[in-house]
Short mmCIF file of C-alpha atoms and ligand atoms in Angstrom, two decimals:
data_model
loop_
_atom_site.label_atom_id
_atom_site.label_comp_id
_atom_site.label_asym_id
_atom_site.label_seq_id
_atom_site.Cartn_x
_atom_site.Cartn_y
_atom_site.Cartn_z
CA MET A 1 -111.33 125.20 -103.96
CA LYS A 2 -111.38 128.76 -102.47
CA GLU A 3 -110.48 130.49 -105.71
CA LEU A 4 -113.52 129.08 -107.45
CA GLU A 5 -115.89 129.76 -104.53
CA ASP A 6 -114.59 133.30 -104.37
CA ARG A 7 -115.27 133.76 -108.14
CA ILE A 8 -118.72 132.25 -107.79
CA ARG A 9 -119.47 134.80 -104.87
CA GLN A 10 -118.05 137.54 -107.17
CA ASP A 11 -119.54 136.88 -110.46
CA GLY A 12 -122.18 134.10 -110.02
CA ILE A 13 -125.85 135.03 -110.22
CA VAL A 14 -128.55 133.16 -108.57
CA LYS A 15 -131.50 132.70 -110.84
CA ALA A 16 -135.01 131.40 -109.99
CA GLY A 17 -135.50 127.63 -110.24
CA ASN A 18 -132.15 126.84 -108.52
CA VAL A 19 -130.02 127.84 -111.51
CA LEU A 20 -126.72 129.50 -110.88
CA LYS A 21 -125.40 131.54 -113.79
CA VAL A 22 -121.60 131.53 -114.08
CA ASP A 23 -121.29 132.55 -117.69
CA ALA A 24 -118.94 135.34 -116.84
CA PHE A 25 -116.13 132.86 -116.29
CA LEU A 26 -117.12 129.26 -116.77
CA ASN A 27 -119.71 128.57 -119.57
CA HIS A 28 -119.87 131.51 -121.88
CA GLN A 29 -116.79 133.72 -121.28
CA CYS A 30 -114.05 131.35 -120.05
CA ASP A 31 -111.35 132.35 -117.48
CA VAL A 32 -108.54 130.02 -118.80
CA GLU A 33 -106.25 130.79 -115.86
CA LEU A 34 -109.01 129.75 -113.43
CA PHE A 35 -109.47 126.58 -115.68
CA ASP A 36 -105.78 125.75 -115.31
CA HIS A 37 -106.01 126.02 -111.52
CA MET A 38 -109.21 123.80 -111.52
CA GLY A 39 -107.27 121.22 -113.66
CA ALA A 40 -104.40 121.20 -111.17
CA GLU A 41 -106.78 120.69 -108.29
CA TRP A 42 -108.50 117.77 -109.98
CA ALA A 43 -105.13 116.25 -110.67
CA ARG A 44 -104.30 116.61 -106.97
CA LEU A 45 -107.63 115.14 -105.90
CA PHE A 46 -107.29 112.17 -108.33
CA GLU A 47 -103.60 111.63 -107.84
CA GLY A 48 -102.69 107.91 -108.20
CA ALA A 49 -105.96 107.15 -110.19
CA ASN A 50 -104.97 105.29 -113.44
CA ILE A 51 -106.78 107.80 -115.89
CA ASN A 52 -106.01 107.49 -119.70
CA LYS A 53 -108.93 109.48 -121.05
CA ILE A 54 -111.31 112.33 -120.12
CA LEU A 55 -115.05 112.29 -121.03
CA THR A 56 -117.31 115.35 -120.85
CA ILE A 57 -120.32 116.67 -122.57
CA GLU A 58 -120.74 119.58 -124.97
CA ALA A 59 -120.65 122.44 -124.78
CA SER A 60 -119.60 123.67 -121.39
CA GLY A 61 -117.57 120.73 -120.34
CA ILE A 62 -115.12 120.96 -123.23
CA GLY A 63 -113.10 123.92 -122.17
CA ILE A 64 -112.57 122.86 -118.60
CA ALA A 65 -111.88 119.16 -119.71
CA CYS A 66 -109.20 120.17 -122.28
CA ILE A 67 -107.34 122.27 -119.74
CA ALA A 68 -107.63 119.62 -117.14
CA ALA A 69 -106.14 117.05 -119.59
CA GLN A 70 -102.90 119.00 -119.52
CA HIS A 71 -102.67 118.03 -115.92
CA PHE A 72 -103.23 114.43 -116.49
CA GLY A 73 -100.36 113.89 -119.04
CA ASN A 74 -102.32 115.39 -121.99
CA VAL A 75 -104.72 112.38 -122.14
CA PRO A 76 -107.27 112.65 -124.97
CA VAL A 77 -110.59 114.38 -124.27
CA VAL A 78 -113.74 112.97 -125.67
CA PHE A 79 -117.08 114.85 -125.54
CA ALA A 80 -120.42 113.52 -125.76
CA LYS A 81 -122.41 115.12 -128.54
CA LYS A 82 -125.98 116.26 -128.10
CA ALA A 83 -127.70 114.72 -131.23
CA GLN A 84 -131.00 115.56 -132.91
CA SER A 85 -131.84 111.85 -132.74
CA ILE A 86 -130.23 108.62 -132.07
CA ASN A 87 -129.01 106.82 -135.32
CA LEU A 88 -128.54 103.22 -134.37
CA ASP A 89 -126.10 102.40 -136.97
CA GLY A 90 -123.82 100.56 -134.48
CA GLU A 91 -121.11 103.30 -134.81
CA GLN A 92 -122.08 105.02 -131.59
CA TYR A 93 -122.76 104.61 -127.99
CA ALA A 94 -126.06 106.44 -127.23
CA THR A 95 -128.27 107.39 -124.39
CA THR A 96 -130.75 110.00 -123.46
CA ILE A 97 -130.26 112.69 -120.81
CA TYR A 98 -132.86 114.75 -118.99
CA SER A 99 -131.66 118.37 -119.05
CA PHE A 100 -132.07 120.28 -115.73
CA THR A 101 -131.78 123.69 -117.37
CA LYS A 102 -133.88 122.95 -120.54
CA LYS A 103 -136.41 120.62 -118.84
CA ARG A 104 -136.39 118.16 -121.59
CA GLU A 105 -134.74 114.92 -122.65
CA TYR A 106 -132.13 114.91 -125.48
CA PRO A 107 -130.06 112.10 -127.00
CA VAL A 108 -126.24 112.07 -126.57
CA ILE A 109 -123.75 110.05 -128.50
CA VAL A 110 -120.11 109.12 -128.46
CA GLY A 111 -118.36 107.38 -131.44
CA ARG A 112 -117.42 103.85 -130.53
CA ARG A 113 -113.96 104.21 -131.72
CA PHE A 114 -113.26 106.74 -128.99
CA LEU A 115 -114.06 104.51 -126.06
CA ASN A 116 -112.67 101.06 -125.45
CA PRO A 117 -112.90 98.42 -122.80
CA ASP A 118 -109.27 99.25 -121.73
CA ASP A 119 -110.13 102.89 -121.08
CA HIS A 120 -109.94 104.38 -117.52
CA VAL A 121 -112.06 107.34 -117.68
CA LEU A 122 -112.28 110.59 -115.64
CA ILE A 123 -115.65 112.20 -116.35
CA ILE A 124 -115.64 116.00 -116.11
CA ASP A 125 -118.58 118.47 -116.06
CA ASP A 126 -119.43 121.99 -115.06
CA PHE A 127 -122.33 121.30 -112.90
CA LEU A 128 -123.78 118.42 -110.78
CA ALA A 129 -127.40 118.96 -109.83
CA ASN A 130 -129.74 116.02 -109.94
CA GLY A 131 -127.09 113.84 -111.59
CA CYS A 132 -128.92 113.04 -114.86
CA ALA A 133 -126.02 114.31 -117.05
CA LEU A 134 -123.58 112.12 -115.24
CA GLU A 135 -125.91 109.05 -115.33
CA GLY A 136 -125.86 109.38 -119.08
CA LEU A 137 -122.12 109.65 -119.27
CA ILE A 138 -121.59 106.78 -116.93
CA THR A 139 -124.06 104.66 -119.05
CA ILE A 140 -121.91 105.50 -122.06
CA VAL A 141 -118.67 104.55 -120.43
CA GLU A 142 -120.10 101.32 -119.10
CA SER A 143 -121.64 100.36 -122.46
CA ALA A 144 -118.09 100.58 -123.93
CA GLY A 145 -116.91 98.16 -121.09
CA ALA A 146 -114.61 100.98 -119.93
CA THR A 147 -114.07 101.99 -116.28
CA VAL A 148 -115.17 105.09 -114.53
CA GLU A 149 -112.04 106.09 -112.52
CA GLY A 150 -113.55 109.25 -111.10
CA ILE A 151 -115.88 112.27 -111.59
CA GLY A 152 -114.58 115.71 -111.47
CA ILE A 153 -117.08 118.52 -111.08
CA ALA A 154 -116.68 122.26 -111.06
CA ILE A 155 -119.79 123.23 -109.15
CA GLU A 156 -122.07 120.82 -107.16
CA LYS A 157 -125.39 122.00 -105.91
CA GLY A 158 -125.35 119.49 -103.01
CA PHE A 159 -128.98 120.29 -102.08
CA GLN A 160 -130.13 118.60 -105.33
CA GLY A 161 -128.77 115.40 -104.26
CA GLY A 162 -127.20 114.03 -107.40
CA GLY A 163 -123.78 113.89 -105.98
CA ASP A 164 -124.75 111.91 -102.80
CA LYS A 165 -126.55 109.21 -105.00
CA LEU A 166 -123.44 108.81 -107.18
CA ARG A 167 -121.08 108.51 -103.96
CA GLU A 168 -123.54 105.98 -102.50
CA ARG A 169 -123.07 103.88 -105.65
CA GLY A 170 -119.29 103.93 -105.03
CA TYR A 171 -118.17 106.63 -107.52
CA HIS A 172 -115.32 108.74 -106.64
CA VAL A 173 -116.85 112.20 -107.08
CA GLU A 174 -114.81 115.43 -106.42
CA SER A 175 -116.52 118.85 -106.67
CA LEU A 176 -114.36 121.85 -106.53
CA ALA A 177 -117.10 124.00 -105.12
CA ARG A 178 -120.03 122.42 -103.13
CA LEU A 179 -123.13 124.61 -102.52
CA VAL A 180 -125.36 123.64 -99.66
CA SER A 181 -127.82 126.40 -100.43
CA MET A 182 -128.42 129.37 -102.59
CA ASP A 183 -131.21 132.04 -102.46
CA CYS A 184 -132.41 133.78 -105.49
CA GLU A 185 -134.11 136.58 -103.46
CA THR A 186 -130.98 137.61 -101.60
CA GLY A 187 -128.32 136.24 -103.92
CA GLU A 188 -126.81 134.52 -100.90
CA LEU A 189 -124.63 131.42 -101.55
CA THR A 190 -123.56 128.92 -98.81
CA PHE A 191 -120.74 126.55 -99.51
CA ALA A 192 -120.17 123.16 -97.67
P1 5GP B 201 -128.04 117.38 -113.73
O1 5GP B 201 -128.02 116.54 -114.84
O2 5GP B 201 -127.00 116.97 -112.62
O3 5GP B 201 -129.31 117.72 -112.99
O4 5GP B 201 -127.55 118.90 -114.18
C1 5GP B 201 -126.21 118.92 -114.75
C2 5GP B 201 -126.30 119.66 -115.99
O5 5GP B 201 -127.31 120.70 -116.22
C3 5GP B 201 -124.90 120.25 -116.32
O6 5GP B 201 -124.32 119.62 -117.42
C4 5GP B 201 -125.20 121.77 -116.66
O7 5GP B 201 -125.09 122.02 -117.91
C5 5GP B 201 -126.67 121.88 -116.24
N1 5GP B 201 -126.86 122.70 -115.07
C6 5GP B 201 -127.51 122.22 -113.91
N2 5GP B 201 -127.65 123.12 -112.93
C7 5GP B 201 -127.11 124.24 -113.47
C8 5GP B 201 -126.91 125.53 -113.01
O8 5GP B 201 -127.31 125.87 -111.84
N3 5GP B 201 -126.40 126.48 -113.85
C9 5GP B 201 -126.00 126.14 -115.04
N4 5GP B 201 -125.38 127.06 -115.73
N5 5GP B 201 -126.07 124.93 -115.52
C10 5GP B 201 -126.66 123.90 -114.79
#
């Protein structure tokens, strides 16, 4: 998606450790018009898929997922919550996710009443790097007996391999901007 790539080139900052900072428009200050165009693009890419719910993860996924939902017939958006600990009271689907940016594991939960076996879910997230966050979200969808219809990502760092692993497993992954490399010394970004 050229508009997103141009915006990343304009406002993205490449940090050490393969981290791209996009807090000027995506995950701190939010450019809602850009989010709207991203939602329209995901709707085009997943046209014909039978999607009745969007699942994302707090906090950065919530804004893009809610705007995207307007392009999927205003389907409900559920976000996985980052919990302090997993309380196995049977009310929640739970798993743990290794955080690329924080370099530690954390538990995530989704209330059982918000995911059912008849749900056809589009998972949306801001970044795809090694794929750990998505593995966790897929685990949650599958523990509910629901179906992952597709995975919509804003920025995929293709050089970290998570997207290819998920595609090899048969998931329909669509990334709006796919980086093949980035250089924290020069700030240079190369898109697929
Ligand atoms: P993964 O689990 O695929 O390794 O990483 C994805 C998660 O880590 C995303 O939910 C995102 O929050 C965070 N993340 C990964 N790489 C980056 C990055 O370069 N910049 C930012 N801002 N977040 C990232």
